[in-house]
Coordinates of C-alpha atoms in Angstrom, one line a residue:
M1 CA 13.5 -12.0 15.7
S2 CA 10.6 -9.8 14.6
R3 CA 8.6 -10.4 11.5
I4 CA 8.2 -7.0 9.8
I5 CA 5.0 -6.4 7.9
T6 CA 4.2 -3.0 6.3
V7 CA 0.6 -2.2 5.7
T8 CA 0.0 0.2 2.8
S9 CA -2.3 1.4 0.1
G10 CA -2.3 3.5 -3.0
K11 CA -4.9 6.0 -1.7
G12 CA -6.5 7.1 1.5
G13 CA -9.9 6.1 2.8
V14 CA -9.6 2.3 2.2
G15 CA -9.4 1.3 5.8
K16 CA -5.6 0.7 6.0
T17 CA -5.1 1.9 9.5
N18 CA -8.2 0.2 10.8
I19 CA -6.9 -3.1 9.4
S20 CA -3.4 -2.5 10.9
V21 CA -4.8 -1.8 14.4
N22 CA -7.2 -4.7 14.5
L23 CA -4.7 -7.1 13.0
A24 CA -2.1 -6.2 15.6
L25 CA -4.6 -6.7 18.4
Y26 CA -5.7 -10.1 17.0
L27 CA -2.1 -11.3 16.7
A28 CA -1.5 -10.2 20.3
D29 CA -4.6 -12.0 21.5
E30 CA -3.2 -15.1 19.9
G31 CA -0.2 -14.9 22.1
Y32 CA 2.3 -13.1 19.8
R33 CA 4.3 -10.2 21.1
T34 CA 3.2 -7.4 18.7
C35 CA 4.2 -3.8 18.2
L36 CA 2.3 -1.4 16.0
F37 CA 4.4 1.4 14.4
D38 CA 2.5 4.5 13.4
A39 CA 4.4 5.6 10.3
D40 CA 1.8 8.1 9.1
M41 CA 3.5 11.5 9.2
G42 CA 0.2 13.3 8.7
L43 CA -2.9 12.7 10.8
A44 CA -2.4 10.5 13.8
N45 CA -5.1 8.0 12.7
I46 CA -4.1 5.3 15.2
D47 CA -4.4 7.8 18.0
I48 CA -7.9 8.8 16.8
L49 CA -9.1 5.2 16.3
L50 CA -8.0 4.1 19.8
G51 CA -8.7 7.4 21.7
I52 CA -5.1 7.7 22.9
Y53 CA -3.0 10.8 22.8
P54 CA 0.7 10.2 23.3
E55 CA 2.9 12.8 24.9
L56 CA 6.0 11.7 23.1
S57 CA 6.7 10.5 19.6
L58 CA 9.6 9.4 17.3
E59 CA 10.4 13.1 16.9
D60 CA 11.5 13.2 20.6
V61 CA 14.0 10.3 19.9
I62 CA 15.5 12.4 17.1
L63 CA 15.5 15.9 18.6
E64 CA 15.4 15.3 22.4
K65 CA 17.6 12.2 22.4
K66 CA 14.9 10.2 24.2
K67 CA 15.2 6.4 24.3
I68 CA 12.8 4.4 22.0
S69 CA 11.5 2.7 25.2
E70 CA 10.5 6.0 26.6
I71 CA 8.1 6.8 23.7
I72 CA 6.4 3.4 23.4
I73 CA 2.8 3.2 24.6
K74 CA 3.1 -0.1 26.5
N75 CA 0.5 -2.9 26.6
Y76 CA -2.5 -1.1 25.1
M77 CA -4.9 -4.1 25.0
G78 CA -1.9 -6.3 24.6
I79 CA 0.1 -4.4 22.0
D80 CA 2.8 -1.8 22.2
I81 CA 2.5 1.3 20.0
I82 CA 5.2 3.5 18.6
P83 CA 3.8 7.0 17.7
G84 CA 5.6 8.2 14.6
S85 CA 3.9 11.6 14.0
S86 CA 6.1 14.3 12.6
G87 CA 9.1 12.2 13.4
I88 CA 8.5 10.3 10.2
Q89 CA 9.1 13.4 8.2
R90 CA 12.3 14.0 10.1
M91 CA 13.4 10.4 9.3
A92 CA 13.0 11.2 5.6
D93 CA 15.6 13.9 5.8
P94 CA 18.0 12.9 8.5
R95 CA 21.5 14.1 9.2
S96 CA 24.3 11.5 9.1
E97 CA 24.6 11.4 12.8
E98 CA 20.8 11.0 13.2
I99 CA 20.8 7.9 10.9
Y100 CA 23.3 6.1 13.1
L101 CA 21.3 7.1 16.2
L102 CA 17.9 6.0 14.8
V103 CA 19.1 2.7 13.3
N104 CA 20.5 1.7 16.7
A105 CA 17.5 3.0 18.7
L106 CA 14.9 1.3 16.4
S107 CA 16.9 -1.9 16.3
E108 CA 16.1 -2.3 20.0
L109 CA 12.6 -3.4 19.0
D110 CA 13.7 -6.9 18.1
N111 CA 12.0 -8.5 21.0
Y112 CA 8.7 -8.7 19.2
D113 CA 7.2 -11.5 17.2
F114 CA 5.5 -9.0 14.8
L115 CA 6.2 -5.4 14.0
I116 CA 3.2 -4.0 12.1
I117 CA 4.0 -0.8 10.2
D118 CA 1.1 1.4 9.3
T119 CA 2.3 3.8 6.5
S120 CA 0.8 7.0 5.3
A121 CA -1.8 6.8 2.5
G122 CA -0.7 7.6 -1.0
I123 CA 2.5 7.2 -2.9
S124 CA 5.2 9.3 -1.1
K125 CA 8.8 8.6 -0.8
N126 CA 8.2 7.7 2.9
V127 CA 5.7 5.1 1.9
V128 CA 7.9 3.7 -0.8
S129 CA 10.9 3.5 1.5
F130 CA 9.1 1.5 4.2
C131 CA 7.7 -0.9 1.6
M132 CA 11.1 -1.3 -0.1
A133 CA 12.8 -2.2 3.1
S134 CA 10.1 -4.6 4.3
P135 CA 10.2 -8.3 3.5
E136 CA 6.4 -8.5 3.6
I137 CA 3.8 -5.9 2.6
I138 CA 0.0 -5.9 2.7
V139 CA -1.6 -3.7 0.1
V140 CA -5.1 -2.7 1.1
V141 CA -7.6 -2.1 -1.8
T142 CA -11.3 -1.7 -2.2
T143 CA -13.6 -2.3 -5.1
E144 CA -13.3 1.3 -6.2
P145 CA -11.4 1.7 -9.5
T146 CA -9.3 4.6 -8.1
S147 CA -8.1 2.4 -5.2
L148 CA -7.1 -0.3 -7.7
T149 CA -5.2 2.0 -10.1
D150 CA -3.4 3.8 -7.2
A151 CA -2.4 0.4 -5.7
Y152 CA -1.1 -0.7 -9.1
S153 CA 0.9 2.5 -9.4
L154 CA 2.5 1.9 -6.0
L155 CA 3.4 -1.6 -7.0
K156 CA 4.8 -0.3 -10.3
I157 CA 7.2 2.1 -8.4
L158 CA 8.2 -0.7 -6.1
S159 CA 9.0 -3.0 -9.0
L160 CA 11.0 -0.2 -10.8
N161 CA 13.2 0.0 -7.7
G162 CA 13.8 -3.7 -7.4
F163 CA 11.3 -4.8 -4.7
K164 CA 11.8 -8.5 -3.9
G165 CA 9.6 -9.0 -0.9
S166 CA 6.2 -10.7 -0.5
V167 CA 3.2 -8.8 -1.7
M168 CA -0.2 -9.7 -0.1
V169 CA -3.4 -8.0 -1.0
A170 CA -6.4 -7.5 1.3
V171 CA -9.7 -6.4 -0.3
N172 CA -11.7 -4.2 2.1
Q173 CA -15.2 -2.8 2.1
C174 CA -16.6 -5.4 -0.3
R175 CA -20.3 -6.4 -0.4
N176 CA -19.7 -10.1 -0.7
M177 CA -16.9 -12.6 -1.2
E178 CA -17.8 -13.1 -4.9
I179 CA -17.2 -9.5 -5.8
S180 CA -14.0 -9.6 -3.7
G181 CA -12.8 -12.6 -5.7
L182 CA -13.6 -10.8 -9.0
V183 CA -11.7 -7.7 -8.0
F184 CA -8.6 -9.5 -6.8
S185 CA -8.6 -11.8 -9.9
K186 CA -8.5 -8.8 -12.2
F187 CA -5.9 -6.9 -10.1
K188 CA -3.7 -10.0 -9.9
A189 CA -3.9 -10.6 -13.7
T190 CA -3.0 -7.0 -14.4
V191 CA -0.1 -6.8 -12.0
E192 CA 1.4 -10.1 -13.0
K193 CA 1.1 -9.4 -16.7
Y194 CA 2.8 -6.0 -16.6
L195 CA 5.0 -6.1 -13.5
P196 CA 7.6 -8.6 -12.4
L197 CA 5.7 -9.2 -9.1
K198 CA 3.7 -12.1 -7.7
I199 CA 0.8 -11.2 -5.4
Q200 CA -1.2 -13.3 -3.0
P201 CA -4.7 -12.9 -1.6
I202 CA -4.5 -12.5 2.1
G203 CA -8.2 -12.1 2.8
S204 CA -11.3 -9.9 2.4
I205 CA -13.3 -7.7 4.8
L206 CA -17.0 -7.2 4.1
I207 CA -18.8 -3.9 4.5
D208 CA -19.9 -3.9 8.2
A209 CA -21.8 -1.2 10.1
H210 CA -19.9 -2.3 13.3
V211 CA -16.7 -0.7 11.9
A212 CA -18.2 2.8 11.7
D213 CA -19.7 2.4 15.2
A214 CA -16.4 1.3 16.7
V215 CA -14.7 4.3 15.1
R216 CA -17.2 6.6 16.6
K217 CA -16.6 5.0 20.0
Q218 CA -12.8 5.1 19.4
K219 CA -12.5 1.4 20.1
P220 CA -11.2 -1.4 17.9
F221 CA -14.0 -3.3 16.3
I222 CA -12.3 -6.7 16.9
S223 CA -12.8 -6.2 20.7
L224 CA -16.2 -4.4 20.6
Y225 CA -17.7 -6.8 18.1
P226 CA -15.6 -10.0 18.0
N227 CA -18.2 -11.9 16.0
S228 CA -18.9 -9.3 13.4
N229 CA -18.1 -9.9 9.7
A230 CA -15.2 -7.4 9.8
A231 CA -13.7 -9.1 12.8
K232 CA -13.9 -12.5 11.1
G233 CA -12.1 -11.0 8.1
I234 CA -9.3 -9.7 10.3
K235 CA -9.0 -13.1 12.0
N236 CA -8.7 -14.8 8.6
I237 CA -5.9 -12.4 7.7
G238 CA -4.1 -13.1 11.0
R239 CA -4.4 -16.8 10.5
Y240 CA -2.8 -16.5 7.1
L241 CA 0.2 -14.7 8.5
M242 CA 0.6 -17.1 11.4
K243 CA 0.7 -20.1 9.0
K244 CA 3.7 -18.7 7.1
D245 CA 6.9 -20.3 7.9
P246 CA 9.1 -18.0 10.1
A247 CA 12.2 -19.6 8.6
E248 CA 11.3 -17.8 5.3
F249 CA 12.4 -14.5 7.0
A250 CA 15.3 -15.8 9.0
G251 CA 18.3 -13.6 9.0
Y252 CA 16.3 -10.5 8.2
G253 CA 16.6 -8.5 11.5
L254 CA 15.5 -5.0 12.4
K255 CA 18.9 -3.6 12.0
T256 CA 18.9 -4.7 8.4
F257 CA 15.4 -3.3 7.9
W258 CA 16.1 0.1 9.3
S259 CA 19.4 0.4 7.5
K260 CA 17.7 -0.4 4.2
C261 CA 14.8 2.0 5.1
F262 CA 17.2 5.0 5.6
K263 CA 19.0 4.1 2.4
F264 CA 15.8 4.5 0.5
F265 CA 14.9 7.6 2.4
T266 CA 18.1 9.3 1.3
D267 CA 18.8 7.8 -2.2
P268 CA 16.9 8.9 -5.3
L269 CA 14.1 6.6 -6.3
Q270 CA 13.5 5.4 -9.9
L271 CA 10.1 6.6 -11.0
T272 CA 10.2 5.8 -14.7
V273 CA 11.3 2.9 -16.9
S274 CA 14.9 3.4 -18.2
K275 CA 15.0 4.4 -21.8
T276 CA 17.2 2.4 -24.2
V277 CA 16.7 4.3 -27.5
N278 CA 20.2 5.8 -27.7
K279 CA 23.1 4.4 -25.7
K280 CA 24.8 7.8 -25.8
Q281 CA 21.9 9.4 -23.9
V282 CA 22.9 10.3 -20.3
P283 CA 20.0 10.6 -17.8
D284 CA 19.8 13.7 -15.6
K285 CA 21.0 13.4 -12.1
G286 CA 18.6 13.1 -9.2
I287 CA 15.7 10.8 -10.1
K288 CA 17.0 7.8 -11.9
G289 CA 15.8 7.2 -15.4
K290 CA 14.7 10.8 -16.1
N291 CA 15.7 11.8 -19.6
H292 CA 14.5 14.7 -21.6
T293 CA 16.6 14.1 -24.8
S294 CA 13.9 12.0 -26.5
E295 CA 10.2 11.4 -26.3
L296 CA 10.6 7.9 -27.6
K297 CA 9.8 5.1 -25.3
S298 CA 11.4 1.7 -24.9
D299 CA 9.4 -1.4 -25.7
K300 CA 9.4 -2.2 -22.0
E301 CA 8.0 1.2 -21.1
K302 CA 5.3 0.9 -23.7
E303 CA 4.3 -2.5 -22.3
D304 CA 4.3 -1.2 -18.7
S305 CA 2.1 1.8 -19.5
H306 CA -0.7 -0.6 -20.3
G307 CA -1.0 -1.8 -16.7
T308 CA -3.3 0.8 -15.3
E309 CA -5.2 0.8 -18.6
A310 CA -6.0 -2.9 -18.2
L311 CA -7.7 -2.1 -14.9
I312 CA -10.1 0.1 -16.7
L313 CA -10.8 -1.8 -19.9
P314 CA -10.8 -5.6 -20.2
P315 CA -9.0 -6.9 -23.4
K316 CA -12.2 -7.6 -25.3
E317 CA -15.0 -5.5 -24.0
P318 CA -15.1 -2.0 -22.3
V319 CA -16.8 -1.8 -19.0
V320 CA -19.3 1.0 -19.5
S321 CA -22.7 1.4 -17.9
K322 CA -25.6 0.6 -20.1
E323 CA -27.4 3.6 -18.6
E324 CA -24.9 6.1 -20.1
T325 CA -26.8 8.3 -22.6
K326 CA -23.7 9.4 -24.4
K327 CA -22.1 5.9 -24.7
E328 CA -20.3 6.4 -28.0
A329 CA -18.9 9.8 -27.0
D330 CA -17.8 8.4 -23.7
L331 CA -16.0 5.5 -25.3
Q332 CA -14.3 7.9 -27.6
D333 CA -13.1 9.9 -24.7
I334 CA -11.7 6.8 -23.0
F335 CA -9.9 5.6 -26.2
L336 CA -8.4 9.1 -26.8
I337 CA -7.0 9.1 -23.2
L338 CA -5.7 5.6 -23.6
E339 CA -4.1 6.5 -26.9
K340 CA -2.3 9.3 -25.1
F341 CA -1.1 6.7 -22.6
N342 CA 0.5 4.7 -25.4
Q343 CA 2.2 7.8 -26.9
G344 CA 3.5 9.8 -24.0
I345 CA 3.2 8.5 -20.5
S346 CA 6.6 8.8 -18.7
S347 CA 5.7 8.9 -15.1
I348 CA 3.4 7.5 -12.5
S349 CA 1.9 10.9 -11.8
S350 CA 0.9 11.3 -15.4
E351 CA -0.8 7.9 -15.4
L352 CA -2.8 8.7 -12.2
S353 CA -4.1 12.1 -13.4
A354 CA -5.3 10.7 -16.7
I355 CA -6.9 7.6 -15.1
R356 CA -8.6 9.7 -12.4
S357 CA -10.1 12.0 -15.0
I358 CA -11.9 8.9 -16.3
M359 CA -12.9 7.6 -12.9
E360 CA -14.4 10.8 -11.7
K361 CA -17.0 10.6 -14.6
G362 CA -18.2 7.3 -13.2
Y363 CA -17.5 5.1 -16.2
M364 CA -16.7 2.0 -14.2
N365 CA -18.0 0.4 -11.1
P366 CA -17.2 -3.3 -10.6
E367 CA -20.2 -3.9 -8.4
H368 CA -22.6 -2.4 -11.0
D369 CA -20.9 -4.5 -13.7
H370 CA -21.3 -7.6 -11.5
K371 CA -25.0 -6.9 -11.1
R372 CA -25.4 -6.6 -14.9
G373 CA -23.7 -10.0 -15.4
Q374 CA -20.6 -8.4 -16.8
S375 CA -17.3 -9.6 -15.2
Y376 CA -15.0 -7.0 -13.9
T377 CA -12.2 -9.4 -14.1
D378 CA -10.8 -11.8 -16.7
R379 CA -11.8 -15.4 -16.0
S380 CA -8.3 -16.6 -16.8

């Protein structure tokens, strides 16, 4: 029975696909039958990273009635690869007969020890659906504030829709392990304070020039530079996964996974906290929890809206560069935006646009704060 692990991130450019590819190769090198599923409906990043250009993709299974075995790239450096490409978009809007066909076709993949799913970047319904159906997810973040806030927003959507799986966090592109620990500590404290989720550190990958060199050569860095810092980070992540008891996921087969995945593809997702101001209020159909009859927020929603805010400002002291010449004015801008959070945020997209407006002005950088002796995370 396959262990299904979805690798995701709140935003692009954090190294998610590179981690997916190299992790799959390491697991295969350790003797595990491993399949890598390219679930990115946009750019074929796996193809680019490895210099392979598949003739067929999941779209051919849907439209041309090809067998899943016909589209698999077999035994590439020890792993099998399923090119998703535009077929992922087709999966998000399937006809009823296609759902039955795809569930049965994709369930044939149960002869692997690990199925690693590399999602698109960002927070789309496709990404959320793969995560919701998966018993294990790896969320890749960096030390950049926008990476952390976007990852938090993804986890918030998952929690609103009742995610019960295991959440593991990998910190990528960090300068040293101390900064990685500080970033994860802050992220964990914020997530577990405002969301009903527990997250675990799965490992860190340091900034390594070998990674960029491997990308240019279209080869995995774990094979080109097996002793590099990046390769060591991947191996630590792989060892963490191998140590987990397989019995924890017993009874969770691929047919169950794909059935759940298509359910989330086709059903509306809840994107806001349900309001409880008036029992007579009836939410609009479509997206659950959407209600325009009142601007009042429930106590729970007010509490949840503080989550991304906590990633920007610690409880006691704002993280603002001492070199800012307009410090007081900048702080006022931040507090005004945070006040708006408390008064009127009703969706994830609203949170992100406001948070990003702060980040683009460069008010916070955990590595600079660390150099100044200020902690980017709470020491709790």
